[in-house]
PDB file of C-alpha atoms and ligand atoms in Angstrom:
ATOM      1  CA  MET G   1      27.003 -27.214   4.733  1.00 93.00           C
ATOM      2  CA  LEU G   2      28.942 -24.036   4.079  1.00 97.00           C
ATOM      3  CA  GLN G   3      27.885 -21.438   6.650  1.00 98.00           C
ATOM      4  CA  LEU G   4      27.492 -17.699   6.159  1.00 98.00           C
ATOM      5  CA  CYS G   5      28.483 -15.167   8.800  1.00 98.00           C
ATOM      6  CA  VAL G   6      27.471 -11.676   7.733  1.00 98.00           C
ATOM      7  CA  ASN G   7      29.871  -8.916   8.687  1.00 98.00           C
ATOM      8  CA  ILE G   8      27.736  -5.962   9.775  1.00 98.00           C
ATOM      9  CA  ASP G   9      30.589  -3.434  10.214  1.00 97.00           C
ATOM     10  CA  HIS G  10      29.506  -1.555   7.099  1.00 97.00           C
ATOM     11  CA  VAL G  11      26.080  -0.870   8.585  1.00 97.00           C
ATOM     12  CA  ALA G  12      27.873   0.808  11.479  1.00 96.00           C
ATOM     13  CA  THR G  13      30.147   2.689   9.051  1.00 96.00           C
ATOM     14  CA  LEU G  14      27.063   4.341   7.563  1.00 95.00           C
ATOM     15  CA  ARG G  15      25.708   5.217  11.008  1.00 95.00           C
ATOM     16  CA  GLN G  16      29.016   6.704  12.153  1.00 93.00           C
ATOM     17  CA  ALA G  17      29.216   8.845   9.006  1.00 93.00           C
ATOM     18  CA  ARG G  18      26.322  10.880  10.418  1.00 92.00           C
ATOM     19  CA  TYR G  19      25.885  10.050  14.106  1.00 90.00           C
ATOM     20  CA  ARG G  20      29.406   9.795  15.491  1.00 85.00           C
ATOM     21  CA  ASP G  21      28.560  11.748  18.645  1.00 73.00           C
ATOM     22  CA  ARG G  22      25.038  10.524  19.302  1.00 73.00           C
ATOM     23  CA  LYS G  23      23.390   7.418  20.600  1.00 74.00           C
ATOM     24  CA  ASN G  24      20.688   5.592  18.661  1.00 79.00           C
ATOM     25  CA  GLY G  25      21.662   6.736  15.171  1.00 91.00           C
ATOM     26  CA  GLU G  26      20.547   4.848  12.078  1.00 94.00           C
ATOM     27  CA  PRO G  27      21.090   2.365  10.543  1.00 96.00           C
ATOM     28  CA  ASP G  28      21.320   0.121  13.592  1.00 96.00           C
ATOM     29  CA  PRO G  29      23.792  -2.779  13.169  1.00 97.00           C
ATOM     30  CA  VAL G  30      21.966  -4.824  15.808  1.00 96.00           C
ATOM     31  CA  ALA G  31      18.673  -4.588  13.907  1.00 97.00           C
ATOM     32  CA  ALA G  32      20.580  -5.459  10.713  1.00 98.00           C
ATOM     33  CA  ALA G  33      22.071  -8.522  12.428  1.00 98.00           C
ATOM     34  CA  GLN G  34      18.584  -9.692  13.336  1.00 98.00           C
ATOM     35  CA  ILE G  35      17.392  -9.350   9.716  1.00 98.00           C
ATOM     36  CA  CYS G  36      20.436 -11.317   8.471  1.00 98.00           C
ATOM     37  CA  LEU G  37      19.729 -14.131  10.944  1.00 98.00           C
ATOM     38  CA  ASP G  38      16.032 -14.174  10.050  1.00 98.00           C
ATOM     39  CA  ALA G  39      17.032 -14.435   6.362  1.00 98.00           C
ATOM     40  CA  GLY G  40      19.053 -17.580   7.118  1.00 98.00           C
ATOM     41  CA  ALA G  41      22.585 -16.362   7.930  1.00 98.00           C
ATOM     42  CA  HIS G  42      24.318 -18.760  10.296  1.00 98.00           C
ATOM     43  CA  GLY G  43      26.111 -16.100  12.275  1.00 98.00           C
ATOM     44  CA  ILE G  44      27.209 -12.492  12.557  1.00 98.00           C
ATOM     45  CA  THR G  45      30.696 -11.038  12.388  1.00 98.00           C
ATOM     46  CA  ALA G  46      31.704  -7.680  13.827  1.00 98.00           C
ATOM     47  CA  HIS G  47      35.092  -6.006  14.199  1.00 97.00           C
ATOM     48  CA  LEU G  48      35.683  -3.642  17.118  1.00 96.00           C
ATOM     49  CA  ARG G  49      38.592  -1.586  15.845  1.00 94.00           C
ATOM     50  CA  GLU G  50      40.873   0.365  18.158  1.00 91.00           C
ATOM     51  CA  ASP G  51      39.745   3.612  16.486  1.00 90.00           C
ATOM     52  CA  ARG G  52      36.020   2.613  16.778  1.00 91.00           C
ATOM     53  CA  ARG G  53      35.420   3.782  13.225  1.00 91.00           C
ATOM     54  CA  HIS G  54      32.331   1.599  12.782  1.00 93.00           C
ATOM     55  CA  ILE G  55      31.285  -0.798  15.547  1.00 95.00           C
ATOM     56  CA  ILE G  56      31.413   0.937  18.947  1.00 94.00           C
ATOM     57  CA  ASP G  57      31.570  -0.544  22.433  1.00 94.00           C
ATOM     58  CA  ALA G  58      27.851  -0.061  23.072  1.00 93.00           C
ATOM     59  CA  ASP G  59      26.981  -2.292  20.064  1.00 95.00           C
ATOM     60  CA  ILE G  60      28.785  -5.339  21.386  1.00 95.00           C
ATOM     61  CA  PRO G  61      26.620  -6.454  24.345  1.00 94.00           C
ATOM     62  CA  GLU G  62      23.498  -5.848  22.229  1.00 94.00           C
ATOM     63  CA  LEU G  63      24.929  -7.953  19.399  1.00 96.00           C
ATOM     64  CA  ARG G  64      25.873 -10.688  21.846  1.00 95.00           C
ATOM     65  CA  ARG G  65      22.279 -10.685  23.138  1.00 94.00           C
ATOM     66  CA  VAL G  66      20.646 -10.847  19.688  1.00 94.00           C
ATOM     67  CA  VAL G  67      23.095 -13.218  17.998  1.00 95.00           C
ATOM     68  CA  ARG G  68      22.154 -16.536  19.517  1.00 89.00           C
ATOM     69  CA  ARG G  69      23.703 -18.339  16.567  1.00 87.00           C
ATOM     70  CA  ARG G  70      27.394 -17.806  15.912  1.00 95.00           C
ATOM     71  CA  PHE G  71      28.896 -14.505  17.033  1.00 97.00           C
ATOM     72  CA  ASN G  72      32.313 -14.072  15.423  1.00 98.00           C
ATOM     73  CA  PHE G  73      34.177 -11.192  17.061  1.00 98.00           C
ATOM     74  CA  GLU G  74      37.051  -9.831  14.972  1.00 97.00           C
ATOM     75  CA  ILE G  75      39.761  -8.125  16.964  1.00 97.00           C
ATOM     76  CA  GLY G  76      43.356  -6.979  16.785  1.00 96.00           C
ATOM     77  CA  ASN G  77      45.639  -8.611  19.315  1.00 97.00           C
ATOM     78  CA  VAL G  78      45.867  -5.574  21.596  1.00 96.00           C
ATOM     79  CA  PRO G  79      45.329  -5.687  25.380  1.00 96.00           C
ATOM     80  CA  GLU G  80      42.318  -3.330  25.602  1.00 96.00           C
ATOM     81  CA  ILE G  81      40.304  -5.175  22.952  1.00 97.00           C
ATOM     82  CA  VAL G  82      41.357  -8.629  24.149  1.00 98.00           C
ATOM     83  CA  GLU G  83      39.949  -7.774  27.604  1.00 98.00           C
ATOM     84  CA  ILE G  84      36.648  -6.678  26.024  1.00 97.00           C
ATOM     85  CA  ALA G  85      36.441  -9.966  24.089  1.00 97.00           C
ATOM     86  CA  LEU G  86      37.035 -11.959  27.261  1.00 98.00           C
ATOM     87  CA  ARG G  87      34.135 -10.127  28.924  1.00 97.00           C
ATOM     88  CA  VAL G  88      31.763 -10.421  25.932  1.00 95.00           C
ATOM     89  CA  LYS G  89      32.428 -14.123  25.391  1.00 96.00           C
ATOM     90  CA  PRO G  90      31.691 -14.459  21.676  1.00 97.00           C
ATOM     91  CA  ASP G  91      31.540 -17.976  20.222  1.00 97.00           C
ATOM     92  CA  ILE G  92      34.745 -17.315  18.324  1.00 98.00           C
ATOM     93  CA  VAL G  93      37.377 -14.606  18.148  1.00 98.00           C
ATOM     94  CA  CYS G  94      39.110 -13.993  14.836  1.00 98.00           C
ATOM     95  CA  LEU G  95      42.451 -12.274  15.342  1.00 98.00           C
ATOM     96  CA  VAL G  96      43.278  -9.862  12.525  1.00 96.00           C
ATOM     97  CA  PRO G  97      46.081  -7.384  11.875  1.00 94.00           C
ATOM     98  CA  GLU G  98      45.012  -3.777  12.313  1.00 82.00           C
ATOM     99  CA  ARG G  99      46.590  -0.584  11.081  1.00 74.00           C
ATOM    100  CA  ARG G 100      44.829   2.723  11.595  1.00 62.00           C
ATOM    101  CA  GLU G 101      45.580   4.027   8.110  1.00 64.00           C
ATOM    102  CA  GLU G 102      44.062   1.045   6.291  1.00 67.00           C
ATOM    103  CA  VAL G 103      40.582   1.305   4.743  1.00 67.00           C
ATOM    104  CA  THR G 104      39.730  -2.271   5.717  1.00 65.00           C
ATOM    105  CA  THR G 105      41.789  -5.223   6.951  1.00 63.00           C
ATOM    106  CA  GLU G 106      44.357  -5.311   4.184  1.00 70.00           C
ATOM    107  CA  GLY G 107      46.699  -8.247   4.766  1.00 83.00           C
ATOM    108  CA  GLY G 108      46.715 -11.432   6.784  1.00 94.00           C
ATOM    109  CA  LEU G 109      48.382 -11.832  10.151  1.00 96.00           C
ATOM    110  CA  ASP G 110      52.099 -12.541  10.318  1.00 96.00           C
ATOM    111  CA  VAL G 111      51.675 -15.426  12.752  1.00 97.00           C
ATOM    112  CA  ILE G 112      55.336 -16.437  12.506  1.00 96.00           C
ATOM    113  CA  ALA G 113      56.535 -13.012  13.693  1.00 95.00           C
ATOM    114  CA  ASN G 114      53.947 -12.799  16.501  1.00 96.00           C
ATOM    115  CA  LEU G 115      53.906 -16.397  17.667  1.00 97.00           C
ATOM    116  CA  ASN G 116      54.259 -15.829  21.417  1.00 97.00           C
ATOM    117  CA  SER G 117      51.708 -13.046  21.807  1.00 97.00           C
ATOM    118  CA  LEU G 118      49.169 -14.901  19.639  1.00 98.00           C
ATOM    119  CA  MET G 119      49.743 -18.069  21.635  1.00 98.00           C
ATOM    120  CA  GLU G 120      49.098 -16.207  24.893  1.00 98.00           C
ATOM    121  CA  THR G 121      45.839 -14.657  23.578  1.00 98.00           C
ATOM    122  CA  ARG G 122      44.761 -18.013  22.130  1.00 98.00           C
ATOM    123  CA  ARG G 123      45.333 -19.651  25.526  1.00 98.00           C
ATOM    124  CA  ARG G 124      43.333 -17.003  27.403  1.00 98.00           C
ATOM    125  CA  MET G 125      40.431 -17.167  24.924  1.00 98.00           C
ATOM    126  CA  ASN G 126      40.283 -20.963  25.017  1.00 98.00           C
ATOM    127  CA  GLU G 127      40.344 -20.946  28.825  1.00 98.00           C
ATOM    128  CA  ALA G 128      37.300 -18.650  28.674  1.00 98.00           C
ATOM    129  CA  GLY G 129      35.524 -21.108  26.332  1.00 97.00           C
ATOM    130  CA  ILE G 130      36.059 -18.975  23.197  1.00 98.00           C
ATOM    131  CA  GLU G 131      37.352 -20.574  19.995  1.00 98.00           C
ATOM    132  CA  VAL G 132      40.147 -18.812  18.140  1.00 98.00           C
ATOM    133  CA  SER G 133      40.657 -18.210  14.430  1.00 98.00           C
ATOM    134  CA  LEU G 134      43.663 -16.537  12.809  1.00 98.00           C
ATOM    135  CA  PHE G 135      43.161 -14.507   9.624  1.00 97.00           C
ATOM    136  CA  ILE G 136      46.023 -15.430   7.313  1.00 97.00           C
ATOM    137  CA  GLY G 137      46.977 -15.457   3.662  1.00 97.00           C
ATOM    138  CA  PRO G 138      47.114 -18.849   1.904  1.00 98.00           C
ATOM    139  CA  ASP G 139      50.731 -19.401   2.900  1.00 97.00           C
ATOM    140  CA  LEU G 140      51.835 -22.818   4.172  1.00 98.00           C
ATOM    141  CA  ALA G 141      54.365 -21.431   6.655  1.00 97.00           C
ATOM    142  CA  GLN G 142      51.633 -19.253   8.206  1.00 98.00           C
ATOM    143  CA  VAL G 143      49.326 -22.280   8.388  1.00 98.00           C
ATOM    144  CA  ASP G 144      52.046 -24.210  10.231  1.00 98.00           C
ATOM    145  CA  ALA G 145      52.472 -21.274  12.604  1.00 98.00           C
ATOM    146  CA  ALA G 146      48.692 -21.170  13.223  1.00 98.00           C
ATOM    147  CA  GLU G 147      48.871 -24.832  14.191  1.00 98.00           C
ATOM    148  CA  ALA G 148      51.799 -24.064  16.514  1.00 98.00           C
ATOM    149  CA  VAL G 149      49.723 -21.287  18.155  1.00 98.00           C
ATOM    150  CA  GLY G 150      47.045 -23.889  18.883  1.00 98.00           C
ATOM    151  CA  ALA G 151      44.266 -22.055  17.022  1.00 98.00           C
ATOM    152  CA  GLN G 152      41.088 -23.986  16.276  1.00 98.00           C
ATOM    153  CA  PHE G 153      40.497 -22.199  12.950  1.00 98.00           C
ATOM    154  CA  ILE G 154      42.205 -20.215  10.280  1.00 98.00           C
ATOM    155  CA  GLU G 155      40.344 -17.749   8.098  1.00 98.00           C
ATOM    156  CA  LEU G 156      41.909 -17.703   4.656  1.00 98.00           C
ATOM    157  CA  HIS G 157      42.240 -14.192   3.236  1.00 98.00           C
ATOM    158  CA  THR G 158      40.356 -14.224  -0.072  1.00 98.00           C
ATOM    159  CA  GLY G 159      41.117 -10.554  -0.869  1.00 97.00           C
ATOM    160  CA  PRO G 160      43.850 -11.359  -3.430  1.00 97.00           C
ATOM    161  CA  TYR G 161      41.541 -13.912  -5.092  1.00 98.00           C
ATOM    162  CA  ALA G 162      38.726 -11.341  -5.269  1.00 98.00           C
ATOM    163  CA  HIS G 163      41.149  -8.768  -6.657  1.00 97.00           C
ATOM    164  CA  ALA G 164      42.400 -11.181  -9.331  1.00 97.00           C
ATOM    165  CA  PHE G 165      38.937 -12.441 -10.239  1.00 97.00           C
ATOM    166  CA  HIS G 166      38.621 -10.673 -13.590  1.00 96.00           C
ATOM    167  CA  SER G 167      41.795 -12.248 -14.967  1.00 97.00           C
ATOM    168  CA  LYS G 168      41.269 -15.949 -15.657  1.00 97.00           C
ATOM    169  CA  GLN G 169      44.946 -16.772 -15.295  1.00 97.00           C
ATOM    170  CA  GLU G 170      45.388 -14.836 -12.043  1.00 98.00           C
ATOM    171  CA  ARG G 171      42.208 -16.111 -10.414  1.00 97.00           C
ATOM    172  CA  THR G 172      43.145 -19.703 -11.281  1.00 98.00           C
ATOM    173  CA  ALA G 173      46.499 -19.183  -9.553  1.00 98.00           C
ATOM    174  CA  GLU G 174      44.813 -17.644  -6.485  1.00 98.00           C
ATOM    175  CA  ILE G 175      42.269 -20.493  -6.269  1.00 98.00           C
ATOM    176  CA  GLU G 176      45.137 -22.977  -6.422  1.00 98.00           C
ATOM    177  CA  ARG G 177      46.883 -21.213  -3.517  1.00 98.00           C
ATOM    178  CA  LEU G 178      43.646 -21.354  -1.481  1.00 98.00           C
ATOM    179  CA  VAL G 179      43.151 -25.052  -2.331  1.00 98.00           C
ATOM    180  CA  VAL G 180      46.687 -25.983  -1.278  1.00 98.00           C
ATOM    181  CA  ALA G 181      46.516 -23.931   1.953  1.00 98.00           C
ATOM    182  CA  SER G 182      43.097 -25.306   2.888  1.00 98.00           C
ATOM    183  CA  ARG G 183      44.198 -28.924   2.318  1.00 98.00           C
ATOM    184  CA  HIS G 184      47.306 -28.341   4.399  1.00 98.00           C
ATOM    185  CA  ALA G 185      45.363 -26.687   7.230  1.00 98.00           C
ATOM    186  CA  HIS G 186      42.840 -29.523   7.243  1.00 98.00           C
ATOM    187  CA  ALA G 187      45.674 -32.075   7.397  1.00 98.00           C
ATOM    188  CA  CYS G 188      47.074 -30.121  10.393  1.00 97.00           C
ATOM    189  CA  GLY G 189      43.734 -30.454  12.202  1.00 98.00           C
ATOM    190  CA  LEU G 190      42.740 -26.811  11.706  1.00 98.00           C
ATOM    191  CA  ARG G 191      39.215 -25.891  10.632  1.00 98.00           C
ATOM    192  CA  VAL G 192      39.051 -23.479   7.719  1.00 98.00           C
ATOM    193  CA  ASN G 193      36.979 -20.351   7.154  1.00 98.00           C
ATOM    194  CA  ALA G 194      37.452 -17.772   4.415  1.00 98.00           C
ATOM    195  CA  GLY G 195      36.595 -14.167   3.796  1.00 98.00           C
ATOM    196  CA  HIS G 196      37.291 -10.741   2.355  1.00 97.00           C
ATOM    197  CA  GLY G 197      36.118  -9.309  -0.935  1.00 98.00           C
ATOM    198  CA  LEU G 198      33.599 -12.092  -1.597  1.00 98.00           C
ATOM    199  CA  THR G 199      30.611 -11.364  -3.833  1.00 98.00           C
ATOM    200  CA  ILE G 200      27.803 -13.329  -5.490  1.00 98.00           C
ATOM    201  CA  GLU G 201      29.981 -13.238  -8.603  1.00 98.00           C
ATOM    202  CA  ASN G 202      33.155 -14.747  -7.146  1.00 98.00           C
ATOM    203  CA  VAL G 203      31.744 -17.149  -4.520  1.00 98.00           C
ATOM    204  CA  PRO G 204      30.709 -19.896  -7.018  1.00 98.00           C
ATOM    205  CA  LEU G 205      34.333 -20.568  -8.046  1.00 98.00           C
ATOM    206  CA  LEU G 206      35.306 -20.790  -4.379  1.00 98.00           C
ATOM    207  CA  HIS G 207      33.415 -24.106  -4.330  1.00 98.00           C
ATOM    208  CA  LEU G 208      36.676 -25.553  -5.726  1.00 98.00           C
ATOM    209  CA  VAL G 209      38.381 -24.930  -2.359  1.00 98.00           C
ATOM    210  CA  PRO G 210      37.863 -27.936  -0.065  1.00 98.00           C
ATOM    211  CA  HIS G 211      37.189 -28.073   3.693  1.00 98.00           C
ATOM    212  CA  LEU G 212      35.610 -24.624   4.083  1.00 98.00           C
ATOM    213  CA  GLN G 213      33.243 -24.225   7.023  1.00 98.00           C
ATOM    214  CA  GLU G 214      32.260 -20.541   7.088  1.00 98.00           C
ATOM    215  CA  LEU G 215      32.456 -17.546   4.805  1.00 98.00           C
ATOM    216  CA  ASN G 216      32.619 -14.099   6.399  1.00 98.00           C
ATOM    217  CA  ILE G 217      31.069 -11.626   4.011  1.00 98.00           C
ATOM    218  CA  GLY G 218      30.299  -7.976   4.614  1.00 98.00           C
ATOM    219  CA  HIS G 219      30.765  -5.256   2.039  1.00 98.00           C
ATOM    220  CA  SER G 220      29.047  -6.909  -0.904  1.00 98.00           C
ATOM    221  CA  ILE G 221      25.957  -7.965   1.065  1.00 98.00           C
ATOM    222  CA  ILE G 222      25.517  -4.594   2.769  1.00 98.00           C
ATOM    223  CA  SER G 223      26.122  -2.727  -0.508  1.00 98.00           C
ATOM    224  CA  ARG G 224      23.606  -4.825  -2.426  1.00 98.00           C
ATOM    225  CA  ALA G 225      21.138  -4.352   0.423  1.00 98.00           C
ATOM    226  CA  VAL G 226      20.841  -0.661  -0.510  1.00 97.00           C
ATOM    227  CA  THR G 227      19.044  -1.680  -3.704  1.00 98.00           C
ATOM    228  CA  THR G 228      17.648  -5.157  -2.945  1.00 98.00           C
ATOM    229  CA  GLY G 229      16.991  -4.948   0.787  1.00 98.00           C
ATOM    230  CA  LEU G 230      19.088  -6.836   3.337  1.00 98.00           C
ATOM    231  CA  GLU G 231      16.952  -9.947   3.449  1.00 98.00           C
ATOM    232  CA  VAL G 232      17.187 -10.473  -0.320  1.00 98.00           C
ATOM    233  CA  ALA G 233      20.932  -9.726  -0.334  1.00 98.00           C
ATOM    234  CA  VAL G 234      21.532 -12.392   2.340  1.00 98.00           C
ATOM    235  CA  ARG G 235      19.308 -14.931   0.564  1.00 98.00           C
ATOM    236  CA  GLN G 236      21.069 -14.379  -2.764  1.00 98.00           C
ATOM    237  CA  MET G 237      24.444 -14.987  -1.124  1.00 98.00           C
ATOM    238  CA  LEU G 238      23.140 -18.165   0.531  1.00 98.00           C
ATOM    239  CA  GLU G 239      21.918 -19.349  -2.890  1.00 98.00           C
ATOM    240  CA  VAL G 240      25.364 -19.075  -4.486  1.00 98.00           C
ATOM    241  CA  MET G 241      26.902 -20.872  -1.471  1.00 98.00           C
ATOM    242  CA  ASP G 242      24.404 -23.705  -1.729  1.00 97.00           C
ATOM    243  CA  GLY G 243      25.640 -27.032  -3.082  1.00 94.00           C
ATOM    244  CA  TYR G 244      29.184 -26.658  -1.710  1.00 96.00           C
ATOM    245  CA  LEU G 245      30.555 -30.164  -1.429  1.00 93.00           C
ATOM    246  CA  GLY G 246      33.403 -29.497   1.031  1.00 87.00           C
TER     247      GLY G 246
HETATM  248  N1  LIG E   1      37.097 -11.389   7.191  1.00 80.52           N
HETATM  249  C1  LIG E   1      37.916 -10.500   7.794  1.00 80.52           C
HETATM  250  C2  LIG E   1      38.973 -11.029   8.712  1.00 80.52           C
HETATM  251  C3  LIG E   1      37.762  -9.116   7.601  1.00 80.52           C
HETATM  252  O1  LIG E   1      38.574  -8.257   8.225  1.00 80.52           O
HETATM  253  C4  LIG E   1      36.725  -8.660   6.762  1.00 80.52           C
HETATM  254  C5  LIG E   1      36.516  -7.198   6.547  1.00 80.52           C
HETATM  255  O2  LIG E   1      36.158  -6.586   7.722  1.00 80.52           O
HETATM  256  C6  LIG E   1      35.888  -9.617   6.160  1.00 80.52           C
HETATM  257  C7  LIG E   1      36.112 -10.972   6.369  1.00 80.52           C
HETATM  258  C8  LIG E   1      34.749  -9.215   5.273  1.00 80.52           C
HETATM  259  O3  LIG E   1      35.266  -8.629   4.124  1.00 80.52           O
HETATM  260  P1  LIG E   1      34.267  -7.920   3.102  1.00 80.52           P
HETATM  261  O4  LIG E   1      33.658  -6.760   3.817  1.00 80.52           O
HETATM  262  O5  LIG E   1      35.166  -7.526   1.972  1.00 80.52           O
HETATM  263  O6  LIG E   1      33.240  -8.941   2.707  1.00 80.52           O
END
């Protein structure tokens, strides 16, 4: 069954817009995580960025306490944040590229160019009992490099697919890239997740991509929650994921 991890960063973005300097501002990402889990989400994803623009350090132990299902901790491969992840012990760490000027994570990791440092972080995480995923574009050379790093998972970057969705020709090409990359990763023994830019509109076509285990979805669910409520937004996403054949 295709699993849903809800990314609750955008709940924290809204809180930080008003309560940057105060504790206990609303909306509370930990309470949101609980609602997502109660609505049937299989896990929660959160990204502690170096600039702390949304999730802040104080959220992390609370999230770890509440998220008894899968806690997917997104981090950049930088020493300060790696040490925090080792202390928090999430179920899985997803290593992502991070640039301060970007609005959200914009591209996949260049695993080839950062092989040694990613290998070292992967080793330390695994020794602490934490699985490791690498967020990459659907590029076969990057998949091979993820295998060389020894990662357990890749997360395929679906941003370009989401961006191309309204052109039939372009979205078909992007789906084909995801299909080929996912097959190759599976053949290499990697498990495959996907995420970025996914919506209830573009998830159904993603059923064409084989071997997916988890989707990480944030912005669309949290945005829809403003009008439908979070529980309904999570349930509607689970409905369009249902029936995935793998
Ligand atoms: N996966 C990764 C690695 C991400 O960085 C993000 C965005 O934080 C997501 C998934 C979720 O993307 P979106 O908010 O567009 O659903």
